[in-house]
mmCIF file of N, CA and C in Angstrom:
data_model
loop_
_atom_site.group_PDB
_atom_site.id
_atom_site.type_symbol
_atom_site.label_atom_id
_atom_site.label_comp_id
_atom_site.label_asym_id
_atom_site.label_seq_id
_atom_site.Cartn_x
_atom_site.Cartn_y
_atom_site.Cartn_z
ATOM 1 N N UNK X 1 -12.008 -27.668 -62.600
ATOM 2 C CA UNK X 1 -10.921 -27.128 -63.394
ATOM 3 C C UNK X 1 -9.594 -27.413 -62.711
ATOM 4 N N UNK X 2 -8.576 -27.272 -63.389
ATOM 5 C CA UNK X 2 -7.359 -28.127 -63.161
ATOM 6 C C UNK X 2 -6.544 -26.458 -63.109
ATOM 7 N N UNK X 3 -5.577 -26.543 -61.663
ATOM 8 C CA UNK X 3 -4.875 -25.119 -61.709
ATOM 9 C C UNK X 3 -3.648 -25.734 -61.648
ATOM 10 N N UNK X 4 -2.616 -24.861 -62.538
ATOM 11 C CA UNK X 4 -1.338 -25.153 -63.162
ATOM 12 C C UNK X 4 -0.443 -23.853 -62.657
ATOM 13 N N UNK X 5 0.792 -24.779 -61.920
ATOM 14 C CA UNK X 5 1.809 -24.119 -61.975
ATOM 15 C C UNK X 5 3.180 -24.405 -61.987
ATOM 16 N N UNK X 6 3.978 -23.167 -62.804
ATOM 17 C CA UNK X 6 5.227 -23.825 -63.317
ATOM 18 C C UNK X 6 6.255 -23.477 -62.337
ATOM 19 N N UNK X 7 7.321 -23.793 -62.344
ATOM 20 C CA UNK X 7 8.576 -23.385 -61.218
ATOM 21 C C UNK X 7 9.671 -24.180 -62.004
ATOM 22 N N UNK X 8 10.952 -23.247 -61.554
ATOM 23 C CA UNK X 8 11.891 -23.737 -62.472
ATOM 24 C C UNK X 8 12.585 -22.961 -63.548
ATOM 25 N N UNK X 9 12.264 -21.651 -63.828
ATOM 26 C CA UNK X 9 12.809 -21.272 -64.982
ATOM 27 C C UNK X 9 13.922 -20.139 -64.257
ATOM 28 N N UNK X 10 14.542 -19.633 -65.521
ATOM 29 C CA UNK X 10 15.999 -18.797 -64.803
ATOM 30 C C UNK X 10 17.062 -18.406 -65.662
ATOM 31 N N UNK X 11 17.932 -17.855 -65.501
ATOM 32 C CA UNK X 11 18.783 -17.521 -66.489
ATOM 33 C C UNK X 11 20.141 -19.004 -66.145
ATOM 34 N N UNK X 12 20.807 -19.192 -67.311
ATOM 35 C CA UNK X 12 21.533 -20.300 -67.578
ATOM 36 C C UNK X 12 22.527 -19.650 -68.885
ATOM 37 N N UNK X 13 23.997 -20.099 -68.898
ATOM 38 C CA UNK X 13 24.607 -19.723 -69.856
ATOM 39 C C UNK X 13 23.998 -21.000 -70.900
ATOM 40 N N UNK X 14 24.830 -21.058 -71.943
ATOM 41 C CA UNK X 14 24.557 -21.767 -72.948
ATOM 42 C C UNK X 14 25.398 -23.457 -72.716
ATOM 43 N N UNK X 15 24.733 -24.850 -73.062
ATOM 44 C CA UNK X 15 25.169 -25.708 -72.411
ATOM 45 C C UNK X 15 24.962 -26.276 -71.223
ATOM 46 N N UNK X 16 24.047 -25.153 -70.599
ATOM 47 C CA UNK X 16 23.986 -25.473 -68.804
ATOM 48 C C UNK X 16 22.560 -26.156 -69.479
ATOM 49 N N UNK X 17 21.998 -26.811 -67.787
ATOM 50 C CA UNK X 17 20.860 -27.459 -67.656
ATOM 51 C C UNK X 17 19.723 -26.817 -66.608
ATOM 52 N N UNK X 18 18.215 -27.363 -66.614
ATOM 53 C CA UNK X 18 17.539 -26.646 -66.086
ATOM 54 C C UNK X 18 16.283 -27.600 -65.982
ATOM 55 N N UNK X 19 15.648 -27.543 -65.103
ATOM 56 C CA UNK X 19 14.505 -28.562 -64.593
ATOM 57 C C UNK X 19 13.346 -27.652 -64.636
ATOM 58 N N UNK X 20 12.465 -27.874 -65.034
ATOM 59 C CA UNK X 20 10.893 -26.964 -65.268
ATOM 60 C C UNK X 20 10.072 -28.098 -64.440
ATOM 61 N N UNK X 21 9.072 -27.673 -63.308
ATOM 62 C CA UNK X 21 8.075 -28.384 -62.770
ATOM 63 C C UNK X 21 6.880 -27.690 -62.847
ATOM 64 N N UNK X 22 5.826 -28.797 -63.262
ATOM 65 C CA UNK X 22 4.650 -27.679 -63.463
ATOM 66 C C UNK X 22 3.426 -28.980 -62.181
ATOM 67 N N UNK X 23 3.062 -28.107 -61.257
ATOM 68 C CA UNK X 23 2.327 -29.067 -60.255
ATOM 69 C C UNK X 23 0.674 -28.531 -60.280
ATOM 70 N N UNK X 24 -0.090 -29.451 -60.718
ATOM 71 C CA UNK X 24 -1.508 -29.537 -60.272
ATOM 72 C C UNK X 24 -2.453 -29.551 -59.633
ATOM 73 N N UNK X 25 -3.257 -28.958 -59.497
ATOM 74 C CA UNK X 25 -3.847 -28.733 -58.087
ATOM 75 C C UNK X 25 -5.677 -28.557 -58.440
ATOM 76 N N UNK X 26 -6.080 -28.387 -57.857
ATOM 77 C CA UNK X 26 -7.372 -28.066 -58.071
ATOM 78 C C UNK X 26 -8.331 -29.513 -58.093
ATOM 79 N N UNK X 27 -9.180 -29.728 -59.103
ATOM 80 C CA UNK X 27 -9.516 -31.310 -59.803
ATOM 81 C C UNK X 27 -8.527 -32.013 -60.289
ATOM 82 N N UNK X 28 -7.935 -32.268 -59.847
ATOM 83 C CA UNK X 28 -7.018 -33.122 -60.905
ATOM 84 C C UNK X 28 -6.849 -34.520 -60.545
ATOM 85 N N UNK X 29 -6.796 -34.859 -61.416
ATOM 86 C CA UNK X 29 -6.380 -36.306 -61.873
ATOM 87 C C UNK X 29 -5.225 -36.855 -62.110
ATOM 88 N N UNK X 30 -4.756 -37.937 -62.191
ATOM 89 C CA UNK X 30 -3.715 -38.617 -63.357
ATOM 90 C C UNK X 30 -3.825 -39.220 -64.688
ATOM 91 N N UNK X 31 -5.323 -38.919 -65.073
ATOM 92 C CA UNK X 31 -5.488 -39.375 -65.939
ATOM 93 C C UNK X 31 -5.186 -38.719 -67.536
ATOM 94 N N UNK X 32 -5.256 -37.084 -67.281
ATOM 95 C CA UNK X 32 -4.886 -36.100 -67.712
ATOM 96 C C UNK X 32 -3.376 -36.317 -68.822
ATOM 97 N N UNK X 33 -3.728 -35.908 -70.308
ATOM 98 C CA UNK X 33 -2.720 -35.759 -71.132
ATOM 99 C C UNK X 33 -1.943 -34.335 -70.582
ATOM 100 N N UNK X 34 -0.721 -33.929 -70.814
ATOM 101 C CA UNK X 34 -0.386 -32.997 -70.244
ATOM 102 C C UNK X 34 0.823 -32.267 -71.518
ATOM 103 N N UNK X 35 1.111 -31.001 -71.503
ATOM 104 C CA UNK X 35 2.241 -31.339 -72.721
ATOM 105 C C UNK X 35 3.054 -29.670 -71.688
ATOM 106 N N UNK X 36 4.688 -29.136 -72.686
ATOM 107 C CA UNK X 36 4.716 -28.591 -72.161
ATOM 108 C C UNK X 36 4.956 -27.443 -73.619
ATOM 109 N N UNK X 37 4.995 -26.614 -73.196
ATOM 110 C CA UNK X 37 4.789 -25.247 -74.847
ATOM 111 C C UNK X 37 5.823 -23.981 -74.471
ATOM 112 N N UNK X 38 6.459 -23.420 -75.572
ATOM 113 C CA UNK X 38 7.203 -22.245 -75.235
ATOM 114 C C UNK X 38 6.651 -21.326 -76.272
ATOM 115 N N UNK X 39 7.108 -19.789 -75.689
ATOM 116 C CA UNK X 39 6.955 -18.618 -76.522
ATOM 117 C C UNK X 39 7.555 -17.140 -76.399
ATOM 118 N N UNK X 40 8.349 -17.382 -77.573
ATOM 119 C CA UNK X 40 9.402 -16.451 -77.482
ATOM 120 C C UNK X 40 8.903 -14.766 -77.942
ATOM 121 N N UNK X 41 9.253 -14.185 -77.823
ATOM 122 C CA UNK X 41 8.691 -12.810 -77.943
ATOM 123 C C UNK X 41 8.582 -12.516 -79.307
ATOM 124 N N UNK X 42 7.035 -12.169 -80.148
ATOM 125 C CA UNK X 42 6.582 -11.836 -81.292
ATOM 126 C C UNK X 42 6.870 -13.202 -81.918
ATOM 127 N N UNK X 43 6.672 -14.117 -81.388
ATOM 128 C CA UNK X 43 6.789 -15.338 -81.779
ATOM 129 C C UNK X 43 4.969 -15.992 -81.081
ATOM 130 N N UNK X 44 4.321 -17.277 -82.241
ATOM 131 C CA UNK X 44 3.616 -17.683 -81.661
ATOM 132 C C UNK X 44 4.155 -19.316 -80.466
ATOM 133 N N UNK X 45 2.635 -19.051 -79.835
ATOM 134 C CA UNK X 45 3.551 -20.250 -78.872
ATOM 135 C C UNK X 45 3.581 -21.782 -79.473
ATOM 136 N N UNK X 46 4.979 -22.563 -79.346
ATOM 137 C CA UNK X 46 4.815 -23.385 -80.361
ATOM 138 C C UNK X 46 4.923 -24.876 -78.751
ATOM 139 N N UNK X 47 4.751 -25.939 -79.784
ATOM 140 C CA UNK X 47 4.959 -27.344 -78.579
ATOM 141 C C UNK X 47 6.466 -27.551 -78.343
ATOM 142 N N UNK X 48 6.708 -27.817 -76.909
ATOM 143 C CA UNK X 48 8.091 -28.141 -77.288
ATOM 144 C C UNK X 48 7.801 -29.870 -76.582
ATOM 145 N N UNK X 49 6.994 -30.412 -75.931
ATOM 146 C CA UNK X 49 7.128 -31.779 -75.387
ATOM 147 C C UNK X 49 5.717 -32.430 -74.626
ATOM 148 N N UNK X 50 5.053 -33.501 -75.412
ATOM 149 C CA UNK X 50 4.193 -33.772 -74.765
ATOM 150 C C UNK X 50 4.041 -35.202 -74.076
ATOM 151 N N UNK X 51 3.206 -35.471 -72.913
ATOM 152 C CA UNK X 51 3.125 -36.634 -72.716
ATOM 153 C C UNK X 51 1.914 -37.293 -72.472
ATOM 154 N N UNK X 52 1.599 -38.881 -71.939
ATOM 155 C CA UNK X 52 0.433 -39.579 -71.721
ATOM 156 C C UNK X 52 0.040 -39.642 -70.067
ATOM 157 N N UNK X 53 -1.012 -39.565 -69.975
ATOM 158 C CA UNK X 53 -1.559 -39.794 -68.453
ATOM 159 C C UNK X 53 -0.336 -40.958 -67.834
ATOM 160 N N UNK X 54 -0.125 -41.518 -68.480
ATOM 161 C CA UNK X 54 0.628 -43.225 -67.956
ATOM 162 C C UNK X 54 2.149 -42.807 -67.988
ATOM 163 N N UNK X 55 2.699 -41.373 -68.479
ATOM 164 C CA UNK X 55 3.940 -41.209 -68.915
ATOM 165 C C UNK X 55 4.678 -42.341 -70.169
ATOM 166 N N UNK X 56 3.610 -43.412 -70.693
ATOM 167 C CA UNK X 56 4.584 -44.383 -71.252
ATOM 168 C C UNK X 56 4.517 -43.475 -72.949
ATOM 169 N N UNK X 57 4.079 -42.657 -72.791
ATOM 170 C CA UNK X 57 3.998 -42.039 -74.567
ATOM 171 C C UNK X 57 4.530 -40.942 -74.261
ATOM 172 N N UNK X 58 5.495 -40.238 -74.980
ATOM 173 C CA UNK X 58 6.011 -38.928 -75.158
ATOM 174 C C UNK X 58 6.628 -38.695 -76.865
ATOM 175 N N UNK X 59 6.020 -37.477 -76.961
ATOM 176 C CA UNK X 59 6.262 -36.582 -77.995
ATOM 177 C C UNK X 59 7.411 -35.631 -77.902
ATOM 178 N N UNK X 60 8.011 -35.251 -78.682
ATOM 179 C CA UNK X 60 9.182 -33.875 -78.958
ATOM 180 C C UNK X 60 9.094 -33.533 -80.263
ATOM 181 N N UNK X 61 9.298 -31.893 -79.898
ATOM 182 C CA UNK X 61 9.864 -31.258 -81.157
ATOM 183 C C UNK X 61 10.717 -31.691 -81.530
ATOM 184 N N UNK X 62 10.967 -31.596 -82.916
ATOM 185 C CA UNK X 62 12.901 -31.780 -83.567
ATOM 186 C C UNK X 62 13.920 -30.953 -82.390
ATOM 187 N N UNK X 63 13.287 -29.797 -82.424
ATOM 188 C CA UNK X 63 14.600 -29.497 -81.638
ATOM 189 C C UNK X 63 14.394 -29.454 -80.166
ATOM 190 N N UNK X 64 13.641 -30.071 -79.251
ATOM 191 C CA UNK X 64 13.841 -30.837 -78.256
ATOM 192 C C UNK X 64 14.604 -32.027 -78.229
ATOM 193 N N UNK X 65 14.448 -32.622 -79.489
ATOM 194 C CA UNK X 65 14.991 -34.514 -79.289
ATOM 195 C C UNK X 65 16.113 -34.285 -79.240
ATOM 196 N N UNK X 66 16.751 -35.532 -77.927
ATOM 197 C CA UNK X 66 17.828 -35.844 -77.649
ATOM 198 C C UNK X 66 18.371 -34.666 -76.223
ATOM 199 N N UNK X 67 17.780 -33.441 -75.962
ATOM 200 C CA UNK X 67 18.127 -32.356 -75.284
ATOM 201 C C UNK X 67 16.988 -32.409 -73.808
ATOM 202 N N UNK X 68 15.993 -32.527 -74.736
ATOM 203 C CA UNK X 68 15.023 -32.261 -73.178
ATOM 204 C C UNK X 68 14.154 -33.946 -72.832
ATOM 205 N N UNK X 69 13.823 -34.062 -71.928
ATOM 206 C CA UNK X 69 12.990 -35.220 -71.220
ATOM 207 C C UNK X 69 12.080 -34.522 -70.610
ATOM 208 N N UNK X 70 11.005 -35.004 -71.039
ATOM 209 C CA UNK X 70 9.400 -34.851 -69.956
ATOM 210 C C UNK X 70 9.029 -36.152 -69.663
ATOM 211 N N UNK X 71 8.520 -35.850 -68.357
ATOM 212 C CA UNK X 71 8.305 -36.814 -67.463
ATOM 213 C C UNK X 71 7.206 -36.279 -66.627
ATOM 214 N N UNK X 72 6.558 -37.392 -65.685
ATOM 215 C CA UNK X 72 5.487 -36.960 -64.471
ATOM 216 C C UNK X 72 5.184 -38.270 -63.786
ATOM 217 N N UNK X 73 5.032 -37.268 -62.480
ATOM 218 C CA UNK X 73 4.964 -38.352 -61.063
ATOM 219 C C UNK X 73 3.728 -38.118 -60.866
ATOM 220 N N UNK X 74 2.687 -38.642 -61.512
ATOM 221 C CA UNK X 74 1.264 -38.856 -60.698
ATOM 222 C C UNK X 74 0.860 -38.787 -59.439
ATOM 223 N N UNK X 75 1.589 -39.298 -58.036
ATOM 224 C CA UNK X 75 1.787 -39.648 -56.996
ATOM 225 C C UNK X 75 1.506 -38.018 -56.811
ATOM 226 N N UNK X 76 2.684 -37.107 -57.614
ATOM 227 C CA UNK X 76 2.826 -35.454 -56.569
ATOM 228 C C UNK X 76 2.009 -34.853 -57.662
ATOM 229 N N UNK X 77 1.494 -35.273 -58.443
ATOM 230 C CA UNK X 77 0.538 -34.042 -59.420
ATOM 231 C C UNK X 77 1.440 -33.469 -60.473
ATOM 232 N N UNK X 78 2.724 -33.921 -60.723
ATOM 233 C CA UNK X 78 3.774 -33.168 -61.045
ATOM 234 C C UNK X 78 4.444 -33.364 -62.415
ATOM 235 N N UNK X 79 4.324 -32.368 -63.331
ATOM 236 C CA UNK X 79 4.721 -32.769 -64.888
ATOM 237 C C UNK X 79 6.041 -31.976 -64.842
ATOM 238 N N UNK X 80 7.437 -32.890 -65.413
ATOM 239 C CA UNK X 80 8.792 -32.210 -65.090
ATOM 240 C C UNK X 80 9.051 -31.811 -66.865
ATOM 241 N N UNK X 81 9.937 -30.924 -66.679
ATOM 242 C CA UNK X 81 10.835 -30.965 -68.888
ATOM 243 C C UNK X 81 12.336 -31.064 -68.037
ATOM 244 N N UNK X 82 13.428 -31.673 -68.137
ATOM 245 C CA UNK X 82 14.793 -31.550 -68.165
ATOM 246 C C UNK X 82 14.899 -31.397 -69.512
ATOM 247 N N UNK X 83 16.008 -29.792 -69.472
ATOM 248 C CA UNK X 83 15.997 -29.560 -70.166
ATOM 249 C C UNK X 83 18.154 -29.574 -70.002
ATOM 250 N N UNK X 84 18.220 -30.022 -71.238
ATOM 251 C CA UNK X 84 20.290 -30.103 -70.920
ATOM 252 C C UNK X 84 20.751 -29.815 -72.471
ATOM 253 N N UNK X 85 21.689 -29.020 -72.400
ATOM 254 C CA UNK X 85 22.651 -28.994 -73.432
ATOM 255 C C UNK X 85 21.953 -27.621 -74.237
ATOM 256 N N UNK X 86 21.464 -26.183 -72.919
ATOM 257 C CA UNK X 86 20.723 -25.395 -73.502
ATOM 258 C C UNK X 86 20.809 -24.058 -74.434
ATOM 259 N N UNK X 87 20.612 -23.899 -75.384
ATOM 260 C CA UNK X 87 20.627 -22.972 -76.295
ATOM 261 C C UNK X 87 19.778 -21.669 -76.282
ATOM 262 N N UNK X 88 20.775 -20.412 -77.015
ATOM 263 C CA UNK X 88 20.336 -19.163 -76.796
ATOM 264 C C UNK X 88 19.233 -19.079 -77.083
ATOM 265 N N UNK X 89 18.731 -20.185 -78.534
ATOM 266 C CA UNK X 89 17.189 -20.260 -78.805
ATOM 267 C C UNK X 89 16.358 -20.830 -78.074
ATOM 268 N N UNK X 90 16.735 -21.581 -77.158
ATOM 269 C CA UNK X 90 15.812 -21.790 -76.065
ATOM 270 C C UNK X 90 14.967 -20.698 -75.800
ATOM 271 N N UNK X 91 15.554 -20.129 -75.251
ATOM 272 C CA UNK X 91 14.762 -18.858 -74.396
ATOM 273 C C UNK X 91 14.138 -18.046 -74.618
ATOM 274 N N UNK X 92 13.099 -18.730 -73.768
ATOM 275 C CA UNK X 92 11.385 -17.977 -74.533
ATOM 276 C C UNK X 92 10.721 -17.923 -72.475
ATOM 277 N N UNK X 93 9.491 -18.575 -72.800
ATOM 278 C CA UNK X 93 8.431 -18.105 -71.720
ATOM 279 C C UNK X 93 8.382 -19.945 -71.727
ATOM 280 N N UNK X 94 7.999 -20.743 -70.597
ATOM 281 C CA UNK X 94 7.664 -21.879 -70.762
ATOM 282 C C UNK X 94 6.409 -22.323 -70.080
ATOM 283 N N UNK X 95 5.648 -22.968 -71.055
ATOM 284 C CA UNK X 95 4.027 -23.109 -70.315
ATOM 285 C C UNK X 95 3.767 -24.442 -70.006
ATOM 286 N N UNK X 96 2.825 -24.941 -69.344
ATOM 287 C CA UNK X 96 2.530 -25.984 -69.327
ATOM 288 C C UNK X 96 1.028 -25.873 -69.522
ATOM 289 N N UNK X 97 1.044 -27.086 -69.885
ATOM 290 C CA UNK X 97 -0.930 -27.389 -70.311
ATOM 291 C C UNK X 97 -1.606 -29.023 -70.018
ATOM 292 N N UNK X 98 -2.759 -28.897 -69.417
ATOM 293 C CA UNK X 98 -3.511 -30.133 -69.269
ATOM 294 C C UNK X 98 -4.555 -30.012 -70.323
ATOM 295 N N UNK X 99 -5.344 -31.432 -70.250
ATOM 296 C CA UNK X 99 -6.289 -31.730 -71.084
ATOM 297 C C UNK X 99 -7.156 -32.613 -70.548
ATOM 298 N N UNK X 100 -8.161 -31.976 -69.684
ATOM 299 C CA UNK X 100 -8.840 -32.639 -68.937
ATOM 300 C C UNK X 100 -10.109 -33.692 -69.604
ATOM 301 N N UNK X 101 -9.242 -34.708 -70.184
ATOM 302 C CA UNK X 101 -9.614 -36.311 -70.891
ATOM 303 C C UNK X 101 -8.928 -36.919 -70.532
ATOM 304 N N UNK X 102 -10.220 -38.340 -70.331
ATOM 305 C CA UNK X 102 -9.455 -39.570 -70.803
ATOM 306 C C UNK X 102 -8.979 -39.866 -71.880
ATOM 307 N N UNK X 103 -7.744 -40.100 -72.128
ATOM 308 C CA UNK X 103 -7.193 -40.793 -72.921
ATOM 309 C C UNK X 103 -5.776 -41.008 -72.960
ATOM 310 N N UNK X 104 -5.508 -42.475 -73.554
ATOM 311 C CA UNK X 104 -4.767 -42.525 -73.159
ATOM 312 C C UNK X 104 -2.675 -41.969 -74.282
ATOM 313 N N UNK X 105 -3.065 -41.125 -74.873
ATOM 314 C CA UNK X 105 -1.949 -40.662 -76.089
ATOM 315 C C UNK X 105 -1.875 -39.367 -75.590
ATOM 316 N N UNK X 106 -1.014 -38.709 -76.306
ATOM 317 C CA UNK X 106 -1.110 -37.280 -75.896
ATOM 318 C C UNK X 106 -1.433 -36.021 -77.327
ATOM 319 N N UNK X 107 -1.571 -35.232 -76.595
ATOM 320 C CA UNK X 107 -1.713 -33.718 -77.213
ATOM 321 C C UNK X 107 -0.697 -33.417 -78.058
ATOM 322 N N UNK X 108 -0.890 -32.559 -79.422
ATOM 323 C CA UNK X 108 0.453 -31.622 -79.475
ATOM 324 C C UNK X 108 0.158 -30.148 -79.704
ATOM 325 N N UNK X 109 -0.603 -29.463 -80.210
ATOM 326 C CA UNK X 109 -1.617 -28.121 -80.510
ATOM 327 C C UNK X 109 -1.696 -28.009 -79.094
ATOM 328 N N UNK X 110 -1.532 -26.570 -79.262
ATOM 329 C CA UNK X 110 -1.963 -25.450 -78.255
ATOM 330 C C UNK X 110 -3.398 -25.687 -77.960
ATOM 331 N N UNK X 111 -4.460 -25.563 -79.462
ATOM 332 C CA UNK X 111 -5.939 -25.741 -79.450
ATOM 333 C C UNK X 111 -6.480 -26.695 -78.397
ATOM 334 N N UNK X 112 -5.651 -27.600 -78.414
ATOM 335 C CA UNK X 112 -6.057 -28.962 -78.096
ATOM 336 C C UNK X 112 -6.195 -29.207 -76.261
ATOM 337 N N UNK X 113 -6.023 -27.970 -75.594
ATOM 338 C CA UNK X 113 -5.517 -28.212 -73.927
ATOM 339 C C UNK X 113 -6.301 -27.043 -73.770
ATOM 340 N N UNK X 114 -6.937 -26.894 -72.651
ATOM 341 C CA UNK X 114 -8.222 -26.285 -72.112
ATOM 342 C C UNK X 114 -7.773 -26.050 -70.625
ATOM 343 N N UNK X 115 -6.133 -26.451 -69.697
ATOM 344 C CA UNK X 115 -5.760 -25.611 -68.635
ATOM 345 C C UNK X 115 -4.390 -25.362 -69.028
ATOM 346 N N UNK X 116 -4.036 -24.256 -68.214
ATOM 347 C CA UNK X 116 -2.685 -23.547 -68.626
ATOM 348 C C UNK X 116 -1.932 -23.014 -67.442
ATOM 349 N N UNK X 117 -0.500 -23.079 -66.986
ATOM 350 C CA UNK X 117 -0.272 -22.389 -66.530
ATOM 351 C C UNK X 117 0.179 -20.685 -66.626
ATOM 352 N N UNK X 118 0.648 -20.569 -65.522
ATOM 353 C CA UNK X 118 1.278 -18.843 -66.115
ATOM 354 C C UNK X 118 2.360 -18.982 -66.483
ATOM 355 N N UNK X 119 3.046 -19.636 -66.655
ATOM 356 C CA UNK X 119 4.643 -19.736 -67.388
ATOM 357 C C UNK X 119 5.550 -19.035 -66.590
ATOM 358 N N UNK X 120 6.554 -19.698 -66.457
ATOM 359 C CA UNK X 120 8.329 -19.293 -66.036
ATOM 360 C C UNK X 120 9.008 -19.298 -67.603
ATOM 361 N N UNK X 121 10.089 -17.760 -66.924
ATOM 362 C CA UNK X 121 10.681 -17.388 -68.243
ATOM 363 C C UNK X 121 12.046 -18.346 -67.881
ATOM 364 N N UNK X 122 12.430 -18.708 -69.000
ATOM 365 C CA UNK X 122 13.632 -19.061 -69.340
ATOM 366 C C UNK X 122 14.970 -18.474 -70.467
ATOM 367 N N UNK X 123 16.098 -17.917 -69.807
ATOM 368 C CA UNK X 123 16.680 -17.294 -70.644
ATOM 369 C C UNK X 123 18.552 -17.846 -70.343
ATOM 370 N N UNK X 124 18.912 -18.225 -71.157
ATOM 371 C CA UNK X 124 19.865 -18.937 -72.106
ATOM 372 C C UNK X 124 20.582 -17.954 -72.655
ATOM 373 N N UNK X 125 21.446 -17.406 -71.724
ATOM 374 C CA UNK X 125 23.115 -16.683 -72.538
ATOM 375 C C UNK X 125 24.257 -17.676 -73.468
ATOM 376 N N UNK X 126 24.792 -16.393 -74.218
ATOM 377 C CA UNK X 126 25.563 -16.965 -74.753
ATOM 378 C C UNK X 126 26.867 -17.319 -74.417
#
């Protein structure tokens, strides 16, 4: 099993920027689809960015595109979100998730990822 953890989250006015790292440990691989998910309170948790074992495929929400970048350094185990130009709706809980398969595309469902971290909150003044 693949153990996940996030670092990185924090309070930020609105506009500011913020780096989320979520590092792997346990079994892990690079081969691993990985994505990253938020969830705001009485809200379900939705996708906000996923990627490919190879990093050459990435997914976004609408309202990620153009604002956040996910990325990962295989080398450190390490799946990043830059997140810039951030909004009050940002701020939720931010998770990360593996999917311990080969393959080589990525995830976007919650259903679909079988490790998780514990999430860093992220909160976005106005």
């Amino acid at each position: 099993q693949v153990q996940l953890r996030e670092s990185g989250g924090g309070l930020v006015q609105a506009g500011g920027s913020l780096r989320l790292s979520c590092e792997a440990s346990g079994r892990t691989s690079s081969s691993y689809p990985m994505g990253w998910f938020r969830q705001a309170p009485e809200t379900e948790r939705e996708p906000v960015a996923a990627i490919s074992w190879s990093g050459l495929v990435t997914t976004y929400a609408d309202s990620a595109k153009g604002r956040f970048t996910i990325s990962r350094d295989n080398d450190k185990s390490t799946m990043y979100l830059q997140m810039n130009s951030l909004k009050p709706d940002d701020t939720a809980v931010y998770y990360c998730a593996a999917k311990e398969v080969h393959y080589s595309g990525t995830y976007w469902r919650a259903n679909d990822y079988d490790n998780w971290g514990q999430g860093t909150q992220v909160t976005v003044s106005s």
